[in-house]
């Protein structure tokens, strides 16, 4: 994803800056500093959960930066033979052409496909699957569509996508359902004792039709449903931009263009102490020795942990803002 | 410059100003509905001198409330709910009744929803001079909007909570619009009454909830075949043809109400079956559309109605389809190798004409779709081959024949008829691996050790020349004849030993054998198709031989194409049987433990039951590669052909959605075909029984008696399964017996003492066929002979 084309001189200038001691970056950050991240949840009221996230937006005029919009839409799905019980997750990333004005539509499609693949493979992994996506066992379940839209890009798209995805999934509420059981008169035959000779064409050996819930209804309830089970598990990604033995985080477009390879590591932090690596991906052409890779993966855990902690804090804050605070503010209005 | 003011509520206040709720659509989807709430601070309560709301309007309610009532000396307001207006409108209208009243907007809207005339009267009242009614727009008042705590935090007394729920329900009515909650409530109340009423009389297991249809969400249009009641036909005496008349019809399958009026453009002049296009429940009276044609009753009509009933396409093939066949027709032969092979048929085809191949099929089989061979290899291993007719050579993708085959999905077998998926030239000739002629085939050739371990497998297109076409019986006799040592016989013996070992392995791996007995119907002669007798099909070693090798071929091919086309591979899959399937059976077995289960099929079932529940064997993939009788097989052939690199895969087979769509049709057709086949067997069994009964009477025997097993028990009868005939029936008693639903037993009075009958007991039944007066359909009637004669009661 070389989105910015820069000259050789510019490239070597950026590289030299990053490798000096102390390192120098164009915006004055140190190697492991992030740009400011802005996050807002509940931005799409018709979705079941949504978030808007931007990295490196100019705080004064709100311009620039990488901006991602994520929304979750739940859809009722009949369980066919090939789908599994307990729901599915499908991720899709689309890139707005305005975010990549220099890319042809074919290249844009490729890019979207690459991003979708990484997101989908990581997030739809069974280890992360929320347990409350089922509606009626073996009949109906929720299909969770997670759609991400990149509206602007200024580097570090993977981290932004994963953060936005986590925020939207955190915000997701699954509508409450109640199973309804229709019982045909047949199932009552043996109970009522009345026998309708003509109706009975089903085999007595056929015991498959044990009465079961066949449909569901939506109970009247005050809120939008329950949160996804295990929402603490949704992972956080960090992209380590590799330059010789050093690495730096949150690259801008120019910085991305001037380093040959990147390592994407995705960790899930269920609690401050428990963590699992969910996915890892090497982007770019350079090779990496195993000891070096191990070291990087270990360091990445530290980064993602702090990201996950602050993201969780922010998300809880957002919940509070959108509910309690808004209500208080509204109450104070008069 | 004009200043632009956006008067929209800010997003930050969404929790207050937006109301979100979920709604289930008729198609079962869930949609989220978002409504903006227009909350205002200036909605007045209407009481004069109120400090909270300032208003300059006239006609306010007095601050003290009404003082007339002696129970409320300090004054009161009346705050009525909807039911007051629905039931006591006259009282409210009375000029003697005029205390100050606060009318909530919610109530007003609910009244409008329930009854428009009452709403108009109420509206007039609010405007009348001599009433003190203030309409309070509670929905729009900002203070009305408050946070509802989660249910678990509700600490209010129970009745208060109920009230709140009632309010919520009222709120809903406005959203759910025309869904008719009046009826719902009625049903609820009725249901609860029924439930509470019956609870003291019947144990919970016998209680039957009742309901009433309040609306049809989705109509399921389908054709019904009906029988027209001859007595209901009006014979018009005058010359004019009536524009329409009404006749009574009985649907052939009684899935809907037993009889309904049929509106026809011109009355059919005779009773018979007629195809009816639609059926529709409307206000409790079934009503339906028009008929396309009338069939005379009789065997043919029965068969045709069967096809209609199961939506089997049975029209003859059209010209466009027949044009896709090779122009040589019956004379088509495999061209000689070399320069005469203009169509390149021999390209990538192996010459297996010298291999000793034979086919084993049921007697009278015309579509020989598979053939087998086996021979010893010099290294002591065995080479075995399954050859399947190469239908994909003739059915090219995306031509009219292909589309027709895709739509038909499968070949349907009826007792006396076969509805082909492909024109019969292909099915019974060009794609039939007849003996002594060269035919195109797909061959899977394995090298197996003597213990039936697969050493290697390869797939190839080939040309074979079968050396013999055996029936199962002939093959069996040949195999068992110790004097025969020719190559063909040895080949069958070799295949048989391999099959036995393969089966043993499969069983050890936890395969489940749940076959029900197949029935064979003897027809008098090819022309008359009157069945004479019915018997259970005999299963020989050779049956299982063919089965085993087909299975082996299926599994091998499935692996191959799944490897090559993981996205679009056409596979047959058997999910492990869900545990609940067997719960009831388990319960019966547990409760009737102690009775010997001498039914071999159910015994096997019980044994395999434990096996499949415990072992949890993963789903076992096979391919539908059994010849060319289903369209899926054609797809498989194409995929396999591409997998072995002989032809490029057609573009449509690369698209997952296309394959899925095609297979949906195939699967549905297959189900329908199976049902049609079963119904056809049932019909013929009925006819055969009738014939047998007549013969028995001719010989002076009283009736037909058969052994049967009890499979279900009812208060007034038992369900039995006659394994010899493969049919199920019901034995009804006119009066009630002692019925024990929990233990699946009934107790009936016998000659000397009471007899207890429970599920899985062996009984003897008398079988008669009587014609239904109305539908003219032969119906099997069974009565119990042993252990007690039930004709007495």
Short mmCIF file of N, CA, C and O in Angstrom, two decimals, chain A residues 231-285:
data_model
loop_
_atom_site.label_atom_id
_atom_site.label_comp_id
_atom_site.label_asym_id
_atom_site.label_seq_id
_atom_site.Cartn_x
_atom_site.Cartn_y
_atom_site.Cartn_z
N UNK A 231 -16.92 -8.85 24.99
CA UNK A 231 -16.47 -7.73 24.15
C UNK A 231 -15.10 -7.22 24.58
O UNK A 231 -14.48 -6.45 23.87
N UNK A 232 -14.64 -7.66 25.77
CA UNK A 232 -13.28 -7.29 26.18
C UNK A 232 -12.24 -7.99 25.31
O UNK A 232 -11.10 -7.59 25.25
N UNK A 233 -12.66 -9.07 24.66
CA UNK A 233 -11.69 -9.88 23.91
C UNK A 233 -11.31 -9.28 22.57
O UNK A 233 -10.33 -9.65 21.99
N UNK A 234 -12.14 -8.38 22.03
CA UNK A 234 -11.86 -7.90 20.67
C UNK A 234 -10.45 -7.34 20.60
O UNK A 234 -10.05 -6.56 21.44
N UNK A 235 -9.70 -7.70 19.61
CA UNK A 235 -8.27 -7.43 19.62
C UNK A 235 -7.89 -6.01 19.18
O UNK A 235 -8.71 -5.27 18.65
N UNK A 236 -6.65 -5.69 19.45
CA UNK A 236 -6.08 -4.41 19.07
C UNK A 236 -4.84 -4.72 18.24
O UNK A 236 -4.10 -5.65 18.54
N UNK A 237 -4.64 -3.94 17.20
CA UNK A 237 -3.49 -4.20 16.34
C UNK A 237 -2.47 -3.09 16.46
O UNK A 237 -2.83 -1.94 16.77
N UNK A 238 -1.23 -3.45 16.28
CA UNK A 238 -0.21 -2.42 16.19
C UNK A 238 0.68 -2.74 14.99
O UNK A 238 1.01 -3.89 14.73
N UNK A 239 0.99 -1.70 14.22
CA UNK A 239 1.87 -1.88 13.07
C UNK A 239 3.25 -1.38 13.46
O UNK A 239 3.41 -0.22 13.86
N UNK A 240 4.21 -2.29 13.41
CA UNK A 240 5.59 -1.89 13.68
C UNK A 240 6.25 -1.63 12.33
O UNK A 240 6.37 -2.53 11.50
N UNK A 241 6.65 -0.37 12.11
CA UNK A 241 7.31 -0.04 10.86
C UNK A 241 8.79 -0.31 11.04
O UNK A 241 9.42 0.23 11.97
N UNK A 242 9.36 -1.14 10.22
CA UNK A 242 10.72 -1.62 10.46
C UNK A 242 11.72 -0.86 9.61
O UNK A 242 11.53 -0.68 8.41
N UNK A 243 12.75 -0.44 10.28
CA UNK A 243 13.82 0.27 9.58
C UNK A 243 15.11 -0.26 10.18
O UNK A 243 15.44 0.06 11.33
N UNK A 244 15.81 -1.10 9.45
CA UNK A 244 16.98 -1.80 9.98
C UNK A 244 16.59 -2.49 11.28
O UNK A 244 15.62 -3.23 11.30
N UNK A 245 17.28 -2.20 12.39
CA UNK A 245 16.91 -2.91 13.61
C UNK A 245 15.89 -2.11 14.41
O UNK A 245 15.30 -2.63 15.35
N UNK A 246 15.70 -0.88 14.03
CA UNK A 246 14.77 -0.05 14.81
C UNK A 246 13.35 -0.22 14.27
O UNK A 246 13.15 -0.72 13.18
N UNK A 247 12.40 0.16 15.07
CA UNK A 247 11.03 0.20 14.58
C UNK A 247 10.33 1.42 15.13
O UNK A 247 10.70 1.93 16.19
N UNK A 248 9.34 1.89 14.41
CA UNK A 248 8.58 3.02 14.91
C UNK A 248 7.11 2.79 14.65
O UNK A 248 6.72 1.96 13.83
N UNK A 249 6.27 3.51 15.42
CA UNK A 249 4.84 3.27 15.37
C UNK A 249 4.13 4.43 14.68
O UNK A 249 4.66 5.53 14.60
N UNK A 250 2.91 4.15 14.28
CA UNK A 250 2.01 5.17 13.76
C UNK A 250 2.68 6.03 12.68
O UNK A 250 2.85 7.24 12.84
N UNK A 251 3.05 5.38 11.60
CA UNK A 251 3.74 6.09 10.54
C UNK A 251 2.78 6.97 9.76
O UNK A 251 1.62 6.60 9.55
N UNK A 252 3.26 8.11 9.34
CA UNK A 252 2.48 8.92 8.41
C UNK A 252 2.68 8.34 7.02
O UNK A 252 3.48 7.43 6.82
N UNK A 253 1.99 8.88 6.06
CA UNK A 253 2.10 8.34 4.70
C UNK A 253 3.52 8.39 4.18
O UNK A 253 4.01 7.44 3.57
N UNK A 254 4.20 9.49 4.44
CA UNK A 254 5.56 9.62 3.93
C UNK A 254 6.48 8.63 4.62
O UNK A 254 7.36 8.04 4.01
N UNK A 255 6.26 8.46 5.90
CA UNK A 255 7.11 7.51 6.63
C UNK A 255 6.85 6.09 6.17
O UNK A 255 7.77 5.28 6.06
N UNK A 256 5.59 5.80 5.90
CA UNK A 256 5.27 4.47 5.39
C UNK A 256 5.98 4.22 4.07
O UNK A 256 6.48 3.13 3.81
N UNK A 257 6.01 5.26 3.26
CA UNK A 257 6.61 5.09 1.94
C UNK A 257 8.11 4.92 2.05
O UNK A 257 8.74 4.36 1.15
N UNK A 258 8.71 5.36 3.13
CA UNK A 258 10.15 5.30 3.19
C UNK A 258 10.67 4.10 3.99
O UNK A 258 11.87 3.96 4.16
N UNK A 259 9.80 3.27 4.53
CA UNK A 259 10.34 2.04 5.13
C UNK A 259 9.82 0.83 4.36
O UNK A 259 8.67 0.79 3.92
N UNK A 260 10.70 -0.14 4.20
CA UNK A 260 10.43 -1.22 3.26
C UNK A 260 9.41 -2.21 3.79
O UNK A 260 8.64 -2.77 3.04
N UNK A 261 9.43 -2.45 5.08
CA UNK A 261 8.52 -3.50 5.55
C UNK A 261 7.90 -3.13 6.89
O UNK A 261 8.43 -2.31 7.64
N UNK A 262 6.80 -3.76 7.12
CA UNK A 262 6.05 -3.50 8.34
C UNK A 262 5.58 -4.82 8.92
O UNK A 262 5.36 -5.79 8.19
N UNK A 263 5.43 -4.83 10.22
CA UNK A 263 4.94 -6.03 10.87
C UNK A 263 3.65 -5.66 11.60
O UNK A 263 3.63 -4.74 12.41
N UNK A 264 2.59 -6.37 11.25
CA UNK A 264 1.30 -6.11 11.90
C UNK A 264 1.06 -7.22 12.92
O UNK A 264 1.09 -8.41 12.58
N UNK A 265 0.89 -6.83 14.17
CA UNK A 265 0.65 -7.82 15.22
C UNK A 265 -0.67 -7.48 15.89
O UNK A 265 -0.94 -6.32 16.20
N UNK A 266 -1.51 -8.50 16.07
CA UNK A 266 -2.83 -8.28 16.66
C UNK A 266 -2.93 -9.08 17.95
O UNK A 266 -2.73 -10.30 17.94
N UNK A 267 -3.20 -8.39 19.02
CA UNK A 267 -3.32 -9.04 20.32
C UNK A 267 -4.72 -8.84 20.86
O UNK A 267 -5.34 -7.80 20.67
N UNK A 268 -5.18 -9.84 21.58
CA UNK A 268 -6.43 -9.68 22.30
C UNK A 268 -6.10 -9.63 23.78
O UNK A 268 -5.39 -10.49 24.30
N UNK A 269 -6.59 -8.60 24.46
CA UNK A 269 -6.32 -8.45 25.89
C UNK A 269 -7.62 -8.58 26.65
O UNK A 269 -8.36 -7.62 26.81
N UNK A 270 -7.89 -9.79 27.08
CA UNK A 270 -9.16 -9.99 27.77
C UNK A 270 -9.15 -9.30 29.12
O UNK A 270 -10.14 -8.74 29.57
N UNK A 271 -8.02 -9.36 29.80
CA UNK A 271 -7.86 -8.65 31.06
C UNK A 271 -6.43 -8.12 31.05
O UNK A 271 -5.64 -8.49 30.19
N UNK A 272 -6.06 -7.23 31.98
CA UNK A 272 -4.71 -6.67 31.94
C UNK A 272 -3.62 -7.74 31.95
O UNK A 272 -2.52 -7.52 31.46
N UNK A 273 -3.92 -8.90 32.50
CA UNK A 273 -2.86 -9.91 32.58
C UNK A 273 -2.97 -10.96 31.48
O UNK A 273 -1.97 -11.51 31.05
N UNK A 274 -4.19 -11.24 31.05
CA UNK A 274 -4.34 -12.31 30.06
C UNK A 274 -4.32 -11.74 28.66
O UNK A 274 -5.05 -10.80 28.36
N UNK A 275 -3.46 -12.26 27.82
CA UNK A 275 -3.45 -11.79 26.45
C UNK A 275 -3.15 -12.95 25.51
O UNK A 275 -2.49 -13.91 25.89
N UNK A 276 -3.66 -12.87 24.31
CA UNK A 276 -3.34 -13.88 23.31
C UNK A 276 -3.07 -13.17 22.00
O UNK A 276 -3.67 -12.13 21.71
N UNK A 277 -2.16 -13.74 21.24
CA UNK A 277 -1.88 -13.15 19.94
C UNK A 277 -2.90 -13.72 18.97
O UNK A 277 -3.19 -14.91 18.96
N UNK A 278 -3.56 -12.86 18.23
CA UNK A 278 -4.64 -13.31 17.36
C UNK A 278 -4.20 -13.42 15.90
O UNK A 278 -4.77 -14.19 15.15
N UNK A 279 -3.24 -12.61 15.54
CA UNK A 279 -2.89 -12.60 14.13
C UNK A 279 -1.58 -11.85 13.98
O UNK A 279 -1.20 -11.03 14.82
N UNK A 280 -0.87 -12.16 12.94
CA UNK A 280 0.38 -11.47 12.70
C UNK A 280 0.59 -11.45 11.20
O UNK A 280 0.23 -12.40 10.51
N UNK A 281 1.15 -10.38 10.70
CA UNK A 281 1.29 -10.31 9.26
C UNK A 281 2.51 -9.45 8.94
O UNK A 281 2.71 -8.40 9.51
N UNK A 282 3.29 -9.94 8.04
CA UNK A 282 4.48 -9.20 7.61
C UNK A 282 4.12 -8.54 6.30
O UNK A 282 3.67 -9.20 5.35
N UNK A 283 4.28 -7.24 6.24
CA UNK A 283 3.96 -6.53 5.02
C UNK A 283 5.25 -5.96 4.46
O UNK A 283 6.04 -5.38 5.21
N UNK A 284 5.47 -6.10 3.21
CA UNK A 284 6.67 -5.55 2.61
C UNK A 284 7.62 -6.64 2.19
O UNK A 284 7.33 -7.84 2.29
N UNK A 285 8.78 -6.23 1.73
CA UNK A 285 9.64 -7.18 1.03
C UNK A 285 10.81 -7.65 1.87
O UNK A 285 11.46 -8.62 1.51
#
